[in-house]
Short mmCIF file of C-alpha atoms in Angstrom, two decimals:
data_model
loop_
_atom_site.label_atom_id
_atom_site.label_comp_id
_atom_site.label_asym_id
_atom_site.label_seq_id
_atom_site.Cartn_x
_atom_site.Cartn_y
_atom_site.Cartn_z
CA MET K 139 0.01 -0.14 0.07
CA GLU K 140 1.21 3.51 -0.69
CA ASN K 141 2.88 5.18 2.20
CA ILE K 142 0.46 8.27 2.66
CA GLU K 143 0.17 10.32 6.09
CA ASN K 144 -3.78 9.88 6.11
CA ILE K 145 -5.81 7.09 4.90
CA GLU K 146 -8.50 9.35 3.67
CA GLU K 147 -6.15 10.94 0.95
CA LEU K 148 -6.14 7.53 -0.42
CA GLU K 149 -8.12 7.49 -3.72
CA LEU K 150 -9.76 4.29 -3.79
CA LYS K 151 -13.13 3.46 -4.81
CA PHE K 152 -15.29 0.01 -4.58
CA GLU K 153 -15.18 -0.34 -8.84
CA ASP K 154 -11.12 -0.37 -8.58
CA LEU K 155 -11.01 -3.43 -6.53
CA GLU K 156 -9.85 -6.50 -8.26
CA VAL K 157 -12.77 -8.66 -7.27
CA LYS K 158 -15.14 -10.78 -9.46
CA GLU K 159 -17.69 -8.83 -11.74
CA SER K 160 -20.68 -10.15 -10.20
CA ILE K 161 -19.44 -8.79 -6.76
CA LYS K 162 -18.98 -5.19 -8.24
CA ARG K 163 -22.46 -5.37 -9.42
CA ALA K 164 -23.89 -6.23 -6.09
CA ILE K 165 -21.91 -3.36 -4.55
CA ALA K 166 -23.39 -1.06 -6.82
CA ASP K 167 -26.88 -2.27 -6.50
CA CYS K 168 -26.27 -1.90 -2.57
CA GLY K 169 -25.52 1.80 -3.45
CA TYR K 170 -21.97 1.45 -2.11
CA ILE K 171 -19.95 4.40 -3.65
CA GLU K 172 -17.48 5.77 -1.11
CA MET K 173 -14.96 3.60 0.93
CA THR K 174 -14.94 4.38 4.89
CA PRO K 175 -11.27 4.71 6.16
CA ILE K 176 -11.39 1.19 7.29
CA GLN K 177 -12.26 -0.20 4.09
CA LYS K 178 -9.75 1.67 2.36
CA ALA K 179 -6.86 0.37 4.66
CA ALA K 180 -8.36 -3.28 4.96
CA LEU K 181 -9.85 -4.53 1.67
CA PRO K 182 -6.86 -4.19 -0.58
CA VAL K 183 -4.49 -5.89 2.14
CA VAL K 184 -7.06 -8.67 2.68
CA LEU K 185 -7.49 -9.27 -1.10
CA GLU K 186 -3.82 -9.78 -1.15
CA GLY K 187 -4.19 -12.62 0.93
CA ARG K 188 -2.47 -11.17 4.16
CA ASP K 189 -3.96 -11.87 7.57
CA ILE K 190 -5.29 -8.78 9.59
CA ILE K 191 -6.10 -7.58 13.14
CA ALA K 192 -8.35 -4.44 12.61
CA GLN K 193 -9.81 -2.17 15.08
CA ALA K 194 -12.51 0.15 14.23
CA PRO K 195 -15.45 1.96 15.69
CA THR K 196 -18.90 0.10 15.35
CA GLY K 197 -20.80 1.43 12.14
CA THR K 198 -17.51 2.19 10.28
CA GLY K 199 -18.20 -0.53 7.66
CA LYS K 200 -16.11 -3.55 9.03
CA THR K 201 -18.35 -6.09 7.67
CA CYS K 202 -18.14 -4.97 4.25
CA SER K 203 -14.33 -5.07 4.61
CA PHE K 204 -14.33 -9.12 5.15
CA ALA K 205 -17.75 -9.88 3.40
CA ILE K 206 -16.31 -8.71 -0.11
CA PRO K 207 -12.81 -10.45 -0.03
CA GLY K 208 -15.00 -13.79 1.76
CA ILE K 209 -17.07 -13.78 -1.26
CA ASN K 210 -14.55 -13.50 -3.90
CA ILE K 211 -12.01 -16.13 -2.48
CA VAL K 212 -15.22 -18.75 -2.66
CA ASP K 213 -15.06 -21.48 -5.46
CA VAL K 214 -18.86 -22.02 -6.12
CA ASN K 215 -18.06 -25.22 -7.75
CA SER K 216 -17.06 -26.59 -4.27
CA PRO K 217 -19.59 -27.99 -2.06
CA ASP K 218 -16.72 -27.44 0.84
CA VAL K 219 -17.28 -24.66 3.58
CA GLN K 220 -14.47 -22.27 2.44
CA VAL K 221 -15.52 -19.02 4.78
CA LEU K 222 -16.29 -19.35 8.61
CA VAL K 223 -17.47 -15.96 10.18
CA LEU K 224 -17.56 -16.43 14.34
CA CYS K 225 -19.76 -13.79 15.93
CA PRO K 226 -20.04 -13.37 19.52
CA THR K 227 -24.34 -12.95 19.35
CA ARG K 228 -26.78 -14.39 17.07
CA GLU K 229 -28.16 -10.73 16.21
CA LEU K 230 -24.68 -9.87 14.88
CA ALA K 231 -24.03 -13.46 12.95
CA MET K 232 -27.60 -12.67 11.29
CA GLN K 233 -26.65 -9.02 10.55
CA VAL K 234 -23.19 -10.38 9.18
CA SER K 235 -25.10 -13.15 7.14
CA GLY K 236 -27.23 -10.44 5.43
CA GLU K 237 -24.21 -8.51 4.16
CA PHE K 238 -22.88 -11.72 2.76
CA GLN K 239 -26.00 -12.41 1.00
CA LYS K 240 -26.69 -8.92 -0.39
CA LEU K 241 -23.24 -8.84 -1.80
CA SER K 242 -23.14 -12.37 -3.37
CA LYS K 243 -26.76 -11.78 -4.85
CA PHE K 244 -25.30 -11.93 -8.41
CA THR K 245 -22.71 -14.64 -7.38
CA SER K 246 -24.45 -17.78 -8.93
CA GLY K 247 -24.19 -20.78 -6.99
CA LEU K 248 -22.71 -19.28 -3.52
CA ARG K 249 -24.76 -20.10 -0.38
CA VAL K 250 -24.70 -18.57 2.88
CA CYS K 251 -25.61 -20.12 6.12
CA THR K 252 -26.40 -18.77 9.50
CA VAL K 253 -26.35 -20.74 12.54
CA TYR K 254 -26.95 -19.71 16.27
CA GLY K 255 -28.09 -20.78 19.46
CA GLY K 256 -32.05 -20.18 20.27
CA GLN K 257 -33.03 -21.63 16.86
CA GLU K 258 -33.91 -25.36 16.34
CA ILE K 259 -30.78 -27.07 15.45
CA GLU K 260 -32.64 -29.38 13.13
CA LYS K 261 -33.57 -26.41 10.84
CA GLN K 262 -30.02 -25.24 10.45
CA ILE K 263 -29.37 -28.87 9.75
CA VAL K 264 -31.68 -28.64 6.86
CA SER K 265 -29.96 -25.65 5.70
CA LEU K 266 -26.33 -27.09 6.16
CA LYS K 267 -27.49 -29.91 3.73
CA ARG K 268 -27.59 -27.57 0.85
CA LYS K 269 -23.73 -27.34 1.24
CA PRO K 270 -23.21 -23.52 2.07
CA GLN K 271 -19.82 -22.42 1.00
CA ILE K 272 -19.97 -19.49 3.94
CA ILE K 273 -21.31 -19.82 7.34
CA CYS K 274 -21.85 -17.06 9.71
CA GLY K 275 -22.38 -18.33 13.50
CA THR K 276 -21.78 -18.03 17.36
CA PRO K 277 -19.03 -20.29 18.64
CA GLY K 278 -21.43 -22.52 21.01
CA ARG K 279 -23.67 -23.44 17.86
CA ILE K 280 -20.81 -23.99 15.75
CA MET K 281 -19.18 -26.23 18.35
CA ASP K 282 -22.66 -28.12 18.21
CA HIS K 283 -22.42 -28.85 14.67
CA LEU K 284 -18.85 -29.73 14.95
CA ARG K 285 -19.72 -32.25 17.35
CA ARG K 286 -22.72 -33.60 15.32
CA LYS K 287 -20.60 -33.56 12.20
CA THR K 288 -23.08 -31.34 10.47
CA ILE K 289 -20.38 -28.74 9.82
CA LYS K 290 -16.70 -29.50 8.67
CA ILE K 291 -14.22 -26.82 8.61
CA LYS K 292 -11.07 -28.58 7.77
CA ASN K 293 -10.65 -27.11 4.44
CA ILE K 294 -11.67 -23.57 5.11
CA LYS K 295 -9.98 -20.79 2.97
CA MET K 296 -10.93 -17.86 5.36
CA LEU K 297 -11.66 -17.81 9.15
CA ILE K 298 -13.10 -14.18 10.27
CA LEU K 299 -13.46 -13.55 13.98
CA ASP K 300 -16.00 -10.55 14.05
CA GLU K 301 -16.02 -8.48 17.48
CA ALA K 302 -13.57 -10.63 18.43
CA ASP K 303 -12.70 -9.05 21.86
CA GLU K 304 -16.48 -9.46 22.74
CA MET K 305 -16.36 -13.02 22.29
CA LEU K 306 -13.29 -13.29 24.70
CA ASN K 307 -15.40 -11.05 27.14
CA MET K 308 -18.37 -13.49 26.85
CA GLY K 309 -16.38 -16.52 27.68
CA PHE K 310 -15.82 -17.97 24.67
CA ARG K 311 -12.16 -18.45 24.53
CA GLU K 312 -12.31 -22.43 24.99
CA ASP K 313 -14.71 -22.63 22.09
CA LEU K 314 -12.63 -20.73 19.89
CA ASP K 315 -9.51 -22.91 20.63
CA VAL K 316 -11.29 -26.20 19.83
CA ILE K 317 -12.74 -24.59 16.59
CA LEU K 318 -9.17 -23.29 15.58
CA LYS K 319 -7.74 -26.73 16.06
CA GLU K 320 -10.66 -28.16 13.78
CA VAL K 321 -9.36 -26.04 10.87
CA GLN K 322 -6.21 -28.13 8.93
CA SER K 323 -6.22 -26.05 5.85
CA PRO K 324 -3.92 -23.46 5.24
CA HIS K 325 -6.11 -20.10 5.56
CA GLN K 326 -6.43 -16.61 5.81
CA THR K 327 -7.25 -15.27 9.05
CA LEU K 328 -9.03 -11.79 9.54
CA LEU K 329 -9.80 -10.48 13.28
CA PHE K 330 -12.16 -7.56 13.40
CA SER K 331 -13.03 -5.73 16.56
CA ALA K 332 -14.25 -2.43 17.88
CA THR K 333 -12.01 -2.71 20.86
CA ILE K 334 -8.87 -4.51 21.40
CA ALA K 335 -8.26 -4.52 25.26
CA LYS K 336 -4.80 -6.59 25.06
CA LEU K 337 -2.43 -7.02 22.46
CA ASP K 338 0.79 -8.86 23.61
CA LYS K 339 2.09 -12.32 23.64
CA THR K 340 -0.31 -13.63 26.05
CA SER K 341 -3.51 -12.82 24.51
CA MET K 342 -5.67 -14.84 22.44
CA PHE K 343 -4.77 -12.55 19.28
CA ALA K 344 -0.94 -13.31 19.75
CA ILE K 345 -1.94 -17.11 20.16
CA ILE K 346 -4.04 -17.05 16.98
CA PHE K 347 -1.18 -15.05 15.02
CA ALA K 348 1.76 -16.53 16.45
CA ASP K 349 4.74 -16.81 14.20
CA ASN K 350 2.85 -15.26 11.31
CA CYS K 351 4.95 -13.62 8.63
CA ASN K 352 2.25 -12.28 6.69
CA LEU K 353 0.19 -9.86 9.23
CA ALA K 354 -1.06 -6.37 8.95
CA ILE K 355 -2.57 -4.67 11.95
CA PHE K 356 -4.80 -1.87 11.92
CA CYS K 357 -5.75 -0.04 15.11
CA ALA K 358 -8.25 2.72 16.49
CA ILE K 359 -9.30 4.07 13.05
CA THR K 360 -11.02 7.34 13.19
CA SER K 361 -9.15 9.81 11.25
CA LEU K 362 -5.93 9.57 10.90
CA ILE K 363 -2.02 9.20 11.19
CA PHE K 364 -0.43 6.50 9.05
CA VAL K 365 2.36 4.53 10.15
CA ASN K 366 4.42 1.92 8.10
CA SER K 367 7.34 -0.11 9.81
CA LEU K 368 8.51 -3.29 8.61
CA TYR K 369 10.64 -5.43 11.31
CA SER K 370 12.18 -8.51 10.13
CA ASN K 371 15.37 -9.43 12.17
CA THR K 372 13.92 -12.28 14.42
CA THR K 373 12.56 -15.70 13.61
CA THR K 374 10.64 -16.89 16.43
CA PHE K 375 7.58 -15.60 18.09
CA SER K 376 9.16 -15.71 21.68
CA SER K 377 12.23 -13.67 20.75
CA ALA K 378 10.56 -10.54 19.11
CA PRO K 379 11.39 -7.68 20.85
CA ASN K 380 9.11 -4.47 21.62
CA ILE K 381 8.53 -2.15 18.88
CA LEU K 382 8.00 1.18 20.31
CA LEU K 383 6.04 3.81 18.56
CA SER K 384 6.52 7.44 19.76
CA ILE K 385 3.42 8.88 18.53
CA SER K 386 1.01 11.15 20.63
CA PHE K 387 -2.30 9.19 20.25
CA ASN K 388 -5.81 8.79 21.96
CA SER K 389 -5.87 4.97 22.06
CA SER K 390 -5.74 2.12 24.83
CA VAL K 391 -3.82 -0.13 22.36
CA THR K 392 -0.14 0.84 23.70
CA ASN K 393 1.67 -2.63 23.39
CA LEU K 394 2.43 -4.01 20.11
CA SER K 395 5.11 -6.58 21.11
CA ALA K 396 5.88 -10.01 20.11
CA PHE K 397 4.55 -10.02 16.74
CA VAL K 398 7.37 -11.30 14.48
CA ASN K 399 8.13 -10.55 10.99
CA VAL K 400 4.98 -8.47 10.84
CA CYS K 401 4.12 -5.52 8.55
CA PHE K 402 2.35 -2.92 10.74
CA LEU K 403 -0.03 -0.88 9.17
CA ILE K 404 -1.22 1.00 12.12
CA TYR K 405 -3.78 3.55 12.26
CA LEU K 406 -3.69 5.74 15.48
CA SER K 407 -6.35 8.32 16.10
CA GLY K 408 -4.60 11.59 16.60
CA THR K 409 -4.73 14.19 19.72
#
């Protein structure tokens, strides 16, 4: 990405994205024209196949930032689950699923399924038998389906954790551990959250991305200062030194240590 001082200066439009024409048609049909800062920052990087941790306030377009690449990566000729989206609540799972459905409305053969607690599991099993390539769901219900073998995620291409901090706060840590262990294929991991309470080597985020050499981090997106630094002198997660950023900012995210060989694309809210 071009090294600029303000992400809002980046001239990037949805029509410029290298995605399937059916997705561009759906974007236009939804009336999306101007990108938000998080979309300008995240979409090009995700479409390159990189993993990210992205923090941005609610209502800034995070869902679109991962839904477009998620749809684009799907092979509609394959019946495998290829994109798995984990959400903390059924309301968010339904909202995210709705965005995927809107943006895939012209992508023939692509199926989206939503699974969450509070709905009869038999109804969801019927939907899962239609072989959806994209599944949005809450960790507990995803776990239920994994135990029943009604969902298989060994071959997914993209794992998305939406509002990841909230999932951890709600006690889904163990569920996330089990789900992550089920994923055996090489895949892209996207972590989005309105807040990131802890970002160090003991956090769930660090565990997910340990030894990741292909990670971009976006923090506290509001309006902002652009920093691009590349650190590549270490080869192991445990030996990565602290990376110090001497910048004035209003953000609770202050510890970005212990990430190795990481390209930091960090957006910090200015004072």
